[in-house]
CSV table of C-alpha atoms in Angstrom, one decimal:
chain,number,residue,atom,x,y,z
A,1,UNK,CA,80.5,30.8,59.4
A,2,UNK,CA,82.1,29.5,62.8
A,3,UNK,CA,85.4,30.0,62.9
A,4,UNK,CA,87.5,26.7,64.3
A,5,UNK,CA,90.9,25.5,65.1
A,6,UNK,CA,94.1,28.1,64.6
A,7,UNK,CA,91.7,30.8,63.4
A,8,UNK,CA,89.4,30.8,66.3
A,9,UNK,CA,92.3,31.5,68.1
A,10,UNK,CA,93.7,34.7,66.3
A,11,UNK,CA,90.0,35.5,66.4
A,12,UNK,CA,89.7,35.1,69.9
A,13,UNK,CA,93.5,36.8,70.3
A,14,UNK,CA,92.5,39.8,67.9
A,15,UNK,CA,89.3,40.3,70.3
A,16,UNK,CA,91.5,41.4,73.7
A,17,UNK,CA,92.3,44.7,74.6
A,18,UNK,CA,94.6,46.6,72.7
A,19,UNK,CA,98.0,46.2,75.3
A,20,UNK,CA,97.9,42.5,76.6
A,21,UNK,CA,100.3,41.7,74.2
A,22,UNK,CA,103.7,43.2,73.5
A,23,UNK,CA,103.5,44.4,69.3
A,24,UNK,CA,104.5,41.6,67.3
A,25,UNK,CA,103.6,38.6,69.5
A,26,UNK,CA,100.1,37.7,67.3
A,27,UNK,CA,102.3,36.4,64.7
A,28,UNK,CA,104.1,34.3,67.3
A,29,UNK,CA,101.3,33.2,68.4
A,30,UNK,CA,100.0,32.2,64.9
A,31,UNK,CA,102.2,29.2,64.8
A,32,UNK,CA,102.4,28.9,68.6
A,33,UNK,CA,98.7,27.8,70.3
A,34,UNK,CA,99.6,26.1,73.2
A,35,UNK,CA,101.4,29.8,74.6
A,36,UNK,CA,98.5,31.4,72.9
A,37,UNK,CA,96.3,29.3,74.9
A,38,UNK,CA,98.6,29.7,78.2
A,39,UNK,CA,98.6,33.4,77.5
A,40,UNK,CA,94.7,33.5,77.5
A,41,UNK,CA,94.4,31.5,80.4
A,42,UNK,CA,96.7,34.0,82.1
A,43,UNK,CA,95.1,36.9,81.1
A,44,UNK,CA,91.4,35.2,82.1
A,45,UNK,CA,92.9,34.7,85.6
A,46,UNK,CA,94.2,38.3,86.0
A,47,UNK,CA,92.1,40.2,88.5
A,48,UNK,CA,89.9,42.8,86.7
A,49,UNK,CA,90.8,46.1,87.2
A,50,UNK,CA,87.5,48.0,86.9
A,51,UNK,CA,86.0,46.7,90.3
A,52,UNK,CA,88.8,47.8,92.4
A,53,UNK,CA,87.9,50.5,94.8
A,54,UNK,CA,90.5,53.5,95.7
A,55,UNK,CA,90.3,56.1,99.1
A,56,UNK,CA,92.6,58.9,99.4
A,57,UNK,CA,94.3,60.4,103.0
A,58,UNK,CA,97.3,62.3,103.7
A,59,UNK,CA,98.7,65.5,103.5
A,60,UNK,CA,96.4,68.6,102.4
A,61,UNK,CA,99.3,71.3,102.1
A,62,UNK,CA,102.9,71.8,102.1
A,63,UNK,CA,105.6,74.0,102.6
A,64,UNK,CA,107.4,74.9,98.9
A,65,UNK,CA,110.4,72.5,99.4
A,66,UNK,CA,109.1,70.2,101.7
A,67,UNK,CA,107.8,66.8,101.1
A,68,UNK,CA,104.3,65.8,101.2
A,69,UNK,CA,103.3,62.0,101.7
A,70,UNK,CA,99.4,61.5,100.3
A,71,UNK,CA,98.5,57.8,101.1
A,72,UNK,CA,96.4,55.3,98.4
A,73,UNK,CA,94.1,52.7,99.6
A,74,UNK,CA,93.1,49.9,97.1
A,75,UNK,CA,90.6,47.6,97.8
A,76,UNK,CA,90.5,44.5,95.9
A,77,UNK,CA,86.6,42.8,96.3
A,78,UNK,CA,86.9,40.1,93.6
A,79,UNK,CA,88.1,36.7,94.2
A,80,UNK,CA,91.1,36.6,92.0
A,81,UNK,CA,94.3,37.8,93.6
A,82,UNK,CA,95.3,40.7,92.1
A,83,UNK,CA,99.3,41.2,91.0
A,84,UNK,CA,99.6,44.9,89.7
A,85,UNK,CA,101.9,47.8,88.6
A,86,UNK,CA,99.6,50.6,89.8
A,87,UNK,CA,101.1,54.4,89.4
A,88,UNK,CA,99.5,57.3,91.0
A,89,UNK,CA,100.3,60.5,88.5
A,90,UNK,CA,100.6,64.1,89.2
A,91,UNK,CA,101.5,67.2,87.6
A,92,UNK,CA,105.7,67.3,86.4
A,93,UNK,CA,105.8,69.9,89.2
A,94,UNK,CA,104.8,67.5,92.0
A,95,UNK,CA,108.8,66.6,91.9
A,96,UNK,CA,111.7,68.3,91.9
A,97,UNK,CA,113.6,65.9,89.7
A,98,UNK,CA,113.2,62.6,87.5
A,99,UNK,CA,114.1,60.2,90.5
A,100,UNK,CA,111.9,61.5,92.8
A,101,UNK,CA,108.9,61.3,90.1
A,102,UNK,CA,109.6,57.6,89.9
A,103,UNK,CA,108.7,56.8,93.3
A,104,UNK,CA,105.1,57.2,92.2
A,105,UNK,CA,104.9,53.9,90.7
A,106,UNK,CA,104.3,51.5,92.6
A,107,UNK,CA,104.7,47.4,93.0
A,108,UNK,CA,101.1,45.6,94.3
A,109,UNK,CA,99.8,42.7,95.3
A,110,UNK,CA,96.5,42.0,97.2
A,111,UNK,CA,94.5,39.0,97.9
A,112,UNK,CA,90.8,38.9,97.2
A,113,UNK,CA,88.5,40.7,99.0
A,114,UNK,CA,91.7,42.4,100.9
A,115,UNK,CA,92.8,45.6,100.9
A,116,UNK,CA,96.4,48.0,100.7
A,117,UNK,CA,98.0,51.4,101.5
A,118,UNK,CA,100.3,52.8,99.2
A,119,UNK,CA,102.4,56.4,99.9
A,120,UNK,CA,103.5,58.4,97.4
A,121,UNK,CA,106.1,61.1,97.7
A,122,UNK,CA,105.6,64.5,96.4
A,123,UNK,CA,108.7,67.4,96.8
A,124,UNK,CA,106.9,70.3,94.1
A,125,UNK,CA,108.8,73.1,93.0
A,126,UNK,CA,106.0,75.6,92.6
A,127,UNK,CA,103.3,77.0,95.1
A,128,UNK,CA,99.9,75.9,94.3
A,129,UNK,CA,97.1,73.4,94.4
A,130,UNK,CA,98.4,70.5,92.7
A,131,UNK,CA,95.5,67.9,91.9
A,132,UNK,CA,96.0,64.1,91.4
A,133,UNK,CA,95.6,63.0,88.3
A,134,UNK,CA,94.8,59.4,87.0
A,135,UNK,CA,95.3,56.1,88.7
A,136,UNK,CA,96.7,53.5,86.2
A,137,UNK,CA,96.8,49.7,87.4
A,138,UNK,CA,98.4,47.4,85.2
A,139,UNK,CA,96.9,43.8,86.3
A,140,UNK,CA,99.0,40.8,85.9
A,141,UNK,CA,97.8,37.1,85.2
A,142,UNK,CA,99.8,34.4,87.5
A,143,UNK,CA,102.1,33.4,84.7
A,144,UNK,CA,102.9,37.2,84.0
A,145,UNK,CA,102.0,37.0,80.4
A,146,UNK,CA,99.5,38.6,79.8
A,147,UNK,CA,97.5,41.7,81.8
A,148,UNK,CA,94.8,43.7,82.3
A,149,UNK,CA,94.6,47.8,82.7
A,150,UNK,CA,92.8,50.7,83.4
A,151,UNK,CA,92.1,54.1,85.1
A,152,UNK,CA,90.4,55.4,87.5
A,153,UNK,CA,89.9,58.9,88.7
A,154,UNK,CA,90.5,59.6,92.5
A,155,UNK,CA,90.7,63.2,93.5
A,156,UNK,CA,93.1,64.7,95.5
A,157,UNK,CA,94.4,68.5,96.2
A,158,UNK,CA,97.9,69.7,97.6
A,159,UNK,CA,98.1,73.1,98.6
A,160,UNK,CA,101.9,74.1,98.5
A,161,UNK,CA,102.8,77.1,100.5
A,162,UNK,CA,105.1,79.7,100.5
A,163,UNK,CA,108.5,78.8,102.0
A,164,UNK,CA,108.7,81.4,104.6
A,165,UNK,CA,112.3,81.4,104.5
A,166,UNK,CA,112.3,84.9,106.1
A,167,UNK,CA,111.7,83.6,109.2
A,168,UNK,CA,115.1,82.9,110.6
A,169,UNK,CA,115.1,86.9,111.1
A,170,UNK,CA,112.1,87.0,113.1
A,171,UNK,CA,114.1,86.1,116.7
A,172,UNK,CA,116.3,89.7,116.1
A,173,UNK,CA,113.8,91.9,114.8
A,174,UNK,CA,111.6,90.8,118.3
A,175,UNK,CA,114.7,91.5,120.4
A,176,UNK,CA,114.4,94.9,118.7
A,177,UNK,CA,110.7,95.2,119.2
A,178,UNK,CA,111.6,94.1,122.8
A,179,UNK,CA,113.8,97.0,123.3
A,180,UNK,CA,111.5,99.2,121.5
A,181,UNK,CA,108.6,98.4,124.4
A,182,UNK,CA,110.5,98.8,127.1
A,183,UNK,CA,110.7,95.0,128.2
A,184,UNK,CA,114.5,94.9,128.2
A,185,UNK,CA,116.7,96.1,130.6
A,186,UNK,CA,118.5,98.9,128.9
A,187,UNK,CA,119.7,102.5,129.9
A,188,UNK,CA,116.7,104.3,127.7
A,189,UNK,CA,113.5,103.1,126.5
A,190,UNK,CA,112.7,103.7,122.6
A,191,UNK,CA,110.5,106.6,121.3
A,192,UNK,CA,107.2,106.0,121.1
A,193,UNK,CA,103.8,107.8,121.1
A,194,UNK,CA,102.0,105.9,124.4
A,195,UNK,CA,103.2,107.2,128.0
A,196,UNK,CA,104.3,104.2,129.9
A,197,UNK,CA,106.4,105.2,133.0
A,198,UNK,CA,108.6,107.7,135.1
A,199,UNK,CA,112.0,106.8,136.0
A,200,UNK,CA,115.1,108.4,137.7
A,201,UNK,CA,117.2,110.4,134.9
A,202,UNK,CA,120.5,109.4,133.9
A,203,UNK,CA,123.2,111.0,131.8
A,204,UNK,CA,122.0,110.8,128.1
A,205,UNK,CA,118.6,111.4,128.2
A,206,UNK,CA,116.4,113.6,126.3
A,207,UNK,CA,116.1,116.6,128.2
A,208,UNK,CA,112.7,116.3,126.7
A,209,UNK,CA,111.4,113.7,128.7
A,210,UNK,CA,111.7,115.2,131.9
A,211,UNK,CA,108.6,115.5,133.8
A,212,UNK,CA,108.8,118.4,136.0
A,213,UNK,CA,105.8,118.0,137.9
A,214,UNK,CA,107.3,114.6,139.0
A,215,UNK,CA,110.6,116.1,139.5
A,216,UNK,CA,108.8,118.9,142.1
A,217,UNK,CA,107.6,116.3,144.1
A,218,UNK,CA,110.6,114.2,144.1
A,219,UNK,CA,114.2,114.7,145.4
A,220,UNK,CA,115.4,113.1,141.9
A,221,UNK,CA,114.6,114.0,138.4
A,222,UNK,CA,112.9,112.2,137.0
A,223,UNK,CA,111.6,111.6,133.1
A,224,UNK,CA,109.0,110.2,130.8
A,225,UNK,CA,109.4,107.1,129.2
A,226,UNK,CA,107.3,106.2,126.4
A,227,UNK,CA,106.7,102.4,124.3
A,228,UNK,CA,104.8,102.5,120.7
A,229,UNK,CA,101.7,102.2,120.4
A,230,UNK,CA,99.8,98.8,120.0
A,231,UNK,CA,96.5,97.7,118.7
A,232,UNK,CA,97.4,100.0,115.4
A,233,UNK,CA,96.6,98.1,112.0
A,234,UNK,CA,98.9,97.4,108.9
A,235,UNK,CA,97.4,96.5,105.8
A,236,UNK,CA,100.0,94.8,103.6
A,237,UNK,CA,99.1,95.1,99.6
A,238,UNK,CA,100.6,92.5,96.9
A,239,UNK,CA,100.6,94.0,93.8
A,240,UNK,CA,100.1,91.2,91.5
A,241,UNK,CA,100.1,92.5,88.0
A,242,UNK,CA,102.4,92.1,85.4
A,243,UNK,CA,105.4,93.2,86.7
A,244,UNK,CA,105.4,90.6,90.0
A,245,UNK,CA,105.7,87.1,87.5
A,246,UNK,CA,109.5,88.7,86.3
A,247,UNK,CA,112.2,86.2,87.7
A,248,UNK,CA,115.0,87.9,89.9
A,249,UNK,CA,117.3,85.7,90.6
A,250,UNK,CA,115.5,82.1,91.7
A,251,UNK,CA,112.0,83.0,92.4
A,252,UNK,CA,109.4,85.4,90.5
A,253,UNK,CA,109.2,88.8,92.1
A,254,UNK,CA,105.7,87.8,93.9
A,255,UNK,CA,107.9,85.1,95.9
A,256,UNK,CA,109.8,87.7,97.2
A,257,UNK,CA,107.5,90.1,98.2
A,258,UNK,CA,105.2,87.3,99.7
A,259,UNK,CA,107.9,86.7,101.7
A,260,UNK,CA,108.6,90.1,102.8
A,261,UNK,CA,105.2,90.5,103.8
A,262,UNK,CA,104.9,87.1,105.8
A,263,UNK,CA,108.0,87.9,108.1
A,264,UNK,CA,106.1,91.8,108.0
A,265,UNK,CA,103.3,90.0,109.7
A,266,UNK,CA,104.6,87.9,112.0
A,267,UNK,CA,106.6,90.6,114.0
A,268,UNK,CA,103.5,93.2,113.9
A,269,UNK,CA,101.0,90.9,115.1
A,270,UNK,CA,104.1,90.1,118.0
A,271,UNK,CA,104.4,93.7,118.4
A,272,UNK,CA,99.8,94.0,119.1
A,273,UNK,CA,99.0,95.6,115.8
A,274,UNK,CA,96.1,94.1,113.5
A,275,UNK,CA,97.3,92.5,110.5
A,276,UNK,CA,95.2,92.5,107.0
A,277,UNK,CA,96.3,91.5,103.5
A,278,UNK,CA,95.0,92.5,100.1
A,279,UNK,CA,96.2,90.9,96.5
A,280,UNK,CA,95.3,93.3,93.8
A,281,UNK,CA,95.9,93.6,90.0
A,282,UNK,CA,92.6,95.0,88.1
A,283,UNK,CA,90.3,93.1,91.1
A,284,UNK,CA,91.0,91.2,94.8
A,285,UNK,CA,92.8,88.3,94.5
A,286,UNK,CA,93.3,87.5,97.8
A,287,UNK,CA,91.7,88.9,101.3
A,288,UNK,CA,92.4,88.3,104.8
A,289,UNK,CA,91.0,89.9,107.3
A,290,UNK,CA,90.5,90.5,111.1
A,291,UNK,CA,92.6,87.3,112.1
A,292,UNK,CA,94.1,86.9,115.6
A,293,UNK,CA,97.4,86.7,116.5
A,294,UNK,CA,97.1,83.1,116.6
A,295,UNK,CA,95.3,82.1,113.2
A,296,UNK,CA,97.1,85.0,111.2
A,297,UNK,CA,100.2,83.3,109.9
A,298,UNK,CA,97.7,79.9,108.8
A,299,UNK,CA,95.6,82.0,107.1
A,300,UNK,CA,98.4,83.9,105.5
A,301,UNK,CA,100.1,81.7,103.8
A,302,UNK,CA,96.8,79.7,102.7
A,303,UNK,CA,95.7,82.8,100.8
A,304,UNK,CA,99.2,83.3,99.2
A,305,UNK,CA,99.6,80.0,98.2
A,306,UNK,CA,97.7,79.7,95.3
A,307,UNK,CA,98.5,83.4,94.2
A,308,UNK,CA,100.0,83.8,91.3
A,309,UNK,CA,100.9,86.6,88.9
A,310,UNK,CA,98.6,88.0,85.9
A,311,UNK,CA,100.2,89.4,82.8
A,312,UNK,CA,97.8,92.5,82.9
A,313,UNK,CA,99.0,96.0,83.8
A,314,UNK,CA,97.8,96.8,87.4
A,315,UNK,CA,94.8,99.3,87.9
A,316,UNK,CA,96.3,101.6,90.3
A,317,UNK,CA,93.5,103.4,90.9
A,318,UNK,CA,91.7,100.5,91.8
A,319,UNK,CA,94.0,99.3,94.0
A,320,UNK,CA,94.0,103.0,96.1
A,321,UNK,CA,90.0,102.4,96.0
A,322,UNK,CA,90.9,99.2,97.6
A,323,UNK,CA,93.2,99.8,100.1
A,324,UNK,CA,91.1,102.7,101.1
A,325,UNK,CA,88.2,100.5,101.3
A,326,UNK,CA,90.1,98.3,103.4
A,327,UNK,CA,91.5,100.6,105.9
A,328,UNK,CA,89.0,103.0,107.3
A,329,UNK,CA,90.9,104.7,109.9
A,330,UNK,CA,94.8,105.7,110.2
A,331,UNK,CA,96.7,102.9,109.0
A,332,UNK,CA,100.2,101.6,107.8
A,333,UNK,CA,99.7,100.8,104.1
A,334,UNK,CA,102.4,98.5,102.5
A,335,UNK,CA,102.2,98.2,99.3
A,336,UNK,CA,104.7,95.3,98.0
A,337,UNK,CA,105.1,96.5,94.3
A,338,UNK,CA,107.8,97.2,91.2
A,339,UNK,CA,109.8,100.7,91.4
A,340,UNK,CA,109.9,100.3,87.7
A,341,UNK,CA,109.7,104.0,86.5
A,342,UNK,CA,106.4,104.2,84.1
A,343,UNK,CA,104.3,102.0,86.2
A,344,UNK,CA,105.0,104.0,89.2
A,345,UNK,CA,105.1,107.8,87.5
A,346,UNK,CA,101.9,106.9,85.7
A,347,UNK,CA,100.3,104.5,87.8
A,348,UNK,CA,101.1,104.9,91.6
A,349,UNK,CA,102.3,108.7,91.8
A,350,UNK,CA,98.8,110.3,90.2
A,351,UNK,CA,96.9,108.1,93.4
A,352,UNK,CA,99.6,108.4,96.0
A,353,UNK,CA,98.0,112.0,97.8
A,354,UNK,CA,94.6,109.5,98.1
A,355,UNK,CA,96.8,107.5,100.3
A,356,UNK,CA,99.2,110.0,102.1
A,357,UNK,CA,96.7,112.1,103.2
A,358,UNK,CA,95.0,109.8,105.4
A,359,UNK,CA,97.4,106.9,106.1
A,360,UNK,CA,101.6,106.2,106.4
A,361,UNK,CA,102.5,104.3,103.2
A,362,UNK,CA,105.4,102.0,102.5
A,363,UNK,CA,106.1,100.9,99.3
A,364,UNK,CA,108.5,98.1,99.2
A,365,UNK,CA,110.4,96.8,95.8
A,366,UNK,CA,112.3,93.7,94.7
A,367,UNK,CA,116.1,94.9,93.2
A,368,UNK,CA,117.1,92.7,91.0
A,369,UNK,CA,121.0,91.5,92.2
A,370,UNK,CA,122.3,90.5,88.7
A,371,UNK,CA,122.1,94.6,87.9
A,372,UNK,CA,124.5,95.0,91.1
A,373,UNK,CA,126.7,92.8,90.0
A,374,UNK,CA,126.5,94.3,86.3
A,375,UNK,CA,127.2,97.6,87.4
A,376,UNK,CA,130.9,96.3,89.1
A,377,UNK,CA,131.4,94.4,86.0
A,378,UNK,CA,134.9,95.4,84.2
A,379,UNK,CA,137.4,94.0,82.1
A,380,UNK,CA,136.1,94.3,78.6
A,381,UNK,CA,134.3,96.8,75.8
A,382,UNK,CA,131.3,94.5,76.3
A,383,UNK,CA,131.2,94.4,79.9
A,384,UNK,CA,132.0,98.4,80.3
A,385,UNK,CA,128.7,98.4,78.5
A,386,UNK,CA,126.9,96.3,80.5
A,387,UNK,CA,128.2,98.2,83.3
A,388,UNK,CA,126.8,101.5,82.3
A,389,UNK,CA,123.4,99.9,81.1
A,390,UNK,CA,123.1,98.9,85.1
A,391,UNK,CA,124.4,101.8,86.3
A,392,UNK,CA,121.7,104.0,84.4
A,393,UNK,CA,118.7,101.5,85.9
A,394,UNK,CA,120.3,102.0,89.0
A,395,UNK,CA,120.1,105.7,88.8
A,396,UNK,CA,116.6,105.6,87.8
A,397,UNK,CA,115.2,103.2,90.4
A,398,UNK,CA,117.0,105.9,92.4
A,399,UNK,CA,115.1,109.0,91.1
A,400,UNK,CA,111.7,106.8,91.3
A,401,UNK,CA,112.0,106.4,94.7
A,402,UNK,CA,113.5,109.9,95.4
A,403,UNK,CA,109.7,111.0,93.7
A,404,UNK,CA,108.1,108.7,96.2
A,405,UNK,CA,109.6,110.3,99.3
A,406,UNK,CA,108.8,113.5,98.5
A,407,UNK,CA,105.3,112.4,98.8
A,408,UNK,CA,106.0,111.4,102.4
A,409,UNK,CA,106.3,107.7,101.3
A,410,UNK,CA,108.8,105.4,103.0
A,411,UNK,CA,111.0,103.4,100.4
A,412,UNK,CA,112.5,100.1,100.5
A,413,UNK,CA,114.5,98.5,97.7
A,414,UNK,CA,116.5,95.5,98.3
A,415,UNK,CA,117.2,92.2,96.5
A,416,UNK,CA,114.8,88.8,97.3
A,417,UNK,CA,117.2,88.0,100.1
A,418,UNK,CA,117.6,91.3,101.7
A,419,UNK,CA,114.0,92.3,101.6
A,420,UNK,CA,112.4,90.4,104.2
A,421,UNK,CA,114.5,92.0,106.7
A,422,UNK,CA,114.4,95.6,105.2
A,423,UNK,CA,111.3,95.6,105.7
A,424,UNK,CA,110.8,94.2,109.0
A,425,UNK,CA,113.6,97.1,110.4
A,426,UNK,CA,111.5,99.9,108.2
A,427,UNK,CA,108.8,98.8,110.3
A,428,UNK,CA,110.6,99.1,113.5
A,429,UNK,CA,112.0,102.8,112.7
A,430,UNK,CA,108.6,103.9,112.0
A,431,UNK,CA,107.6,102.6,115.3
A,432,UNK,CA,110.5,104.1,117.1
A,433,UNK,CA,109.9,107.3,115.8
A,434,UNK,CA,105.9,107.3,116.2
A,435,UNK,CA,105.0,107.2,112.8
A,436,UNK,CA,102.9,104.4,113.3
């Protein structure tokens, strides 16, 4: 039978989609039909939300602690204007706190058949991809009673980089580099393995460098100077097994060795050398390869970006086969790992003479700074303790990387922010001396 009168009405009310009315307004409405009316009325003359059309531009990638703007454009082809609460959603991560989340909700209105741009914010605190999630509009009728809502999927990607913060040490390490080749006017040129001129001798020089045969012909002695040699290739190696996710201090261990390795980079490929980078854990992660100078860093930091650290032990034989694969002739091998002393005594000491025997090897470790300052700790029973434990991981990180040099490997331990430009002046020694 037909329903008529006040129970059409409920009928009609109970028929909407669930959300056009606030809980507890049907019975409100039961004694109420002229707002019930108005209230359908409004919600008739809502715009729909289904037929609106959504394009995405904008930012692709990011620094880590940079902001990101990724534009919205909503088209609105029916003939109803359309009032809205739209918001564009992301992963918690796209934001680096509560406020700045907010801004992805936005206010909207359009005209029929019209069209706008909305920009939403992102800041994330992790590197990544971060991809868009839903699109919620929230439609409002003229009266603002009643409304209308609804999803819609519109993809969108956000690589977030690494942060590069290293870089602020790049301008001194290339006045050393500078010095190194000769291109600065100083007394004596650095060590190096390529001949590159004669000059007059002056008091201080290596006897060593004299050139007789010049000197014969000359009223003056005169000596060898010599630059490092360029065009030689570094293959930098992120071990990214379990021991790279561990925090130390504000950033996972992977961070800091991605950064290490980025500012590594930067001045070799300034200094001529060919720059490659491997991620390994129990297979490749990550490869770059045979870059120029010019597209190295881009291509860098868009393979470390989405990096991130697997909670498996590392297969250190692998990684030699890897490495070895990767570097067919005499190379500088960096491997950016944990000094931790079973993984290195029964992973990376057993495959080391694989490595040495063909190729200079640098292993470079993340100290963790809170066992520093543990170790100076006084004052109490407990923090005598304390002070001992760190002292004793101290010692053995010690011994660990005493093992490593006696295979001919060059060690670097440092804390995150001390790494970067450890490394970098490791680097530099080895090319002052010849090594590489």
């Amino acid at each position: 039978m037909a329903l008529t009168g006040r129970s059409a009405l409920l009928a009609a009310i109970g028929s909407l989609p669930v959300g056009v009315f606030a809980p507890g307004w049907t019975g409100m409405l039961a004694v109420n039909a002229p707002l019930a009316l108005a209230i359908l009325c409004d919600y008739a003359c809502a715009a729909p939300v289904r037929k609106l059309q959504f394009t995405r531009s904008g930012d692709t990638s990011v620094r880590l602690g940079d902001a990101a703007a990724v534009s919205l454009t909503v088209t609105n082809p029916s003939n109803r204007r359309l009032r809205a609460q739209l918001r564009d959603a992301w992963p918690p991560s796209s934001w680096s706190s509560e406020a700045e989340q907010a801004a992805s909700r936005h206010p909207l209105t359009i005209p029929a058949g019209e069209r706008s741009r909305l920009t939403t914010s992102l800041r994330p605190t992790r590197r990544g991809d971060r991809q868009a999630d839903r699109v919620t509009v929230r439609s409002y009728g003229p009266l603002g009673l009643a409304a209308r809502q609804g999803s819609h999927q519109v993809p969108w990607s956000v690589r977030v980089l690494p942060p590069f913060t290293s870089r602020k040490h790049l301008p001194s390490r290339l006045a050393r580099l500078r010095e190194l080749d000769g291109r600065t006017s100083v007394l004596t040129r650095g060590e190096g393995t390529e001949f590159d001129s004669l000059r007059e001798y002056v008091p201080g020089d290596d006897t060593r460098s004299i050139d007789w045969r010049a000197t014969a012909r000359n009223n003056n002695v005169a000596v060898r100077t010599w630059r490092p040699e360029r065009d030689r290739h570094v293959l930098i190696v992120l071990d990214t097994g379990r021991t790279a996710a561990g925090r130390v201090g504000d950033v996972p261990r992977l961070d800091a060795a991605m950064d290490a390795g980025l500012l590594l980079a930067a001045l070799a490929s300034r200094a001529g050398d060919r720059v490659d980078l491997l991620a390994y854990d129990r297979r490749v992660r990550a490869r770059v390869q045979g870059r120029a100078a010019g597209e190295l860093l881009p291509a860098l930091v868009n393979a470390m970006g989405p990096l991130e650290a697997s909670l498996i032990e590392t297969d250190a034989r692998g990684l030699s086969a890897a490495a070895l694969t990767h570097a067919p002739r005499r190379s500088l091998i960096v491997l950016l790992t944990s000094l931790d002393t079973a993984a290195v005594e029964e992973g990376l000491l057993p495959v080391l003479p694989q490595l040495t025997q063909r190729h200079t090897v640098l292993v470079a470790a993340v100290a963790d700074p809170y066992i520093k300052r543990m170790a100076a700790a006084r004052g109490d029973v407990e923090a005598v303790y304390a002070s001992a434990a760190a002292a004793q991981t101290q010692e053995q990180r010690r011994r660990t990387a005493d093992k490593l040099r006696r295979h001919g490997v060059t060690v670097v331990d440092a804390t995150p922010d001390e790494l970067a430009p450890a490394l970098a002046d490791a680097y530099l020694d080895l090319k002052a001396v010849g090594r590489l």
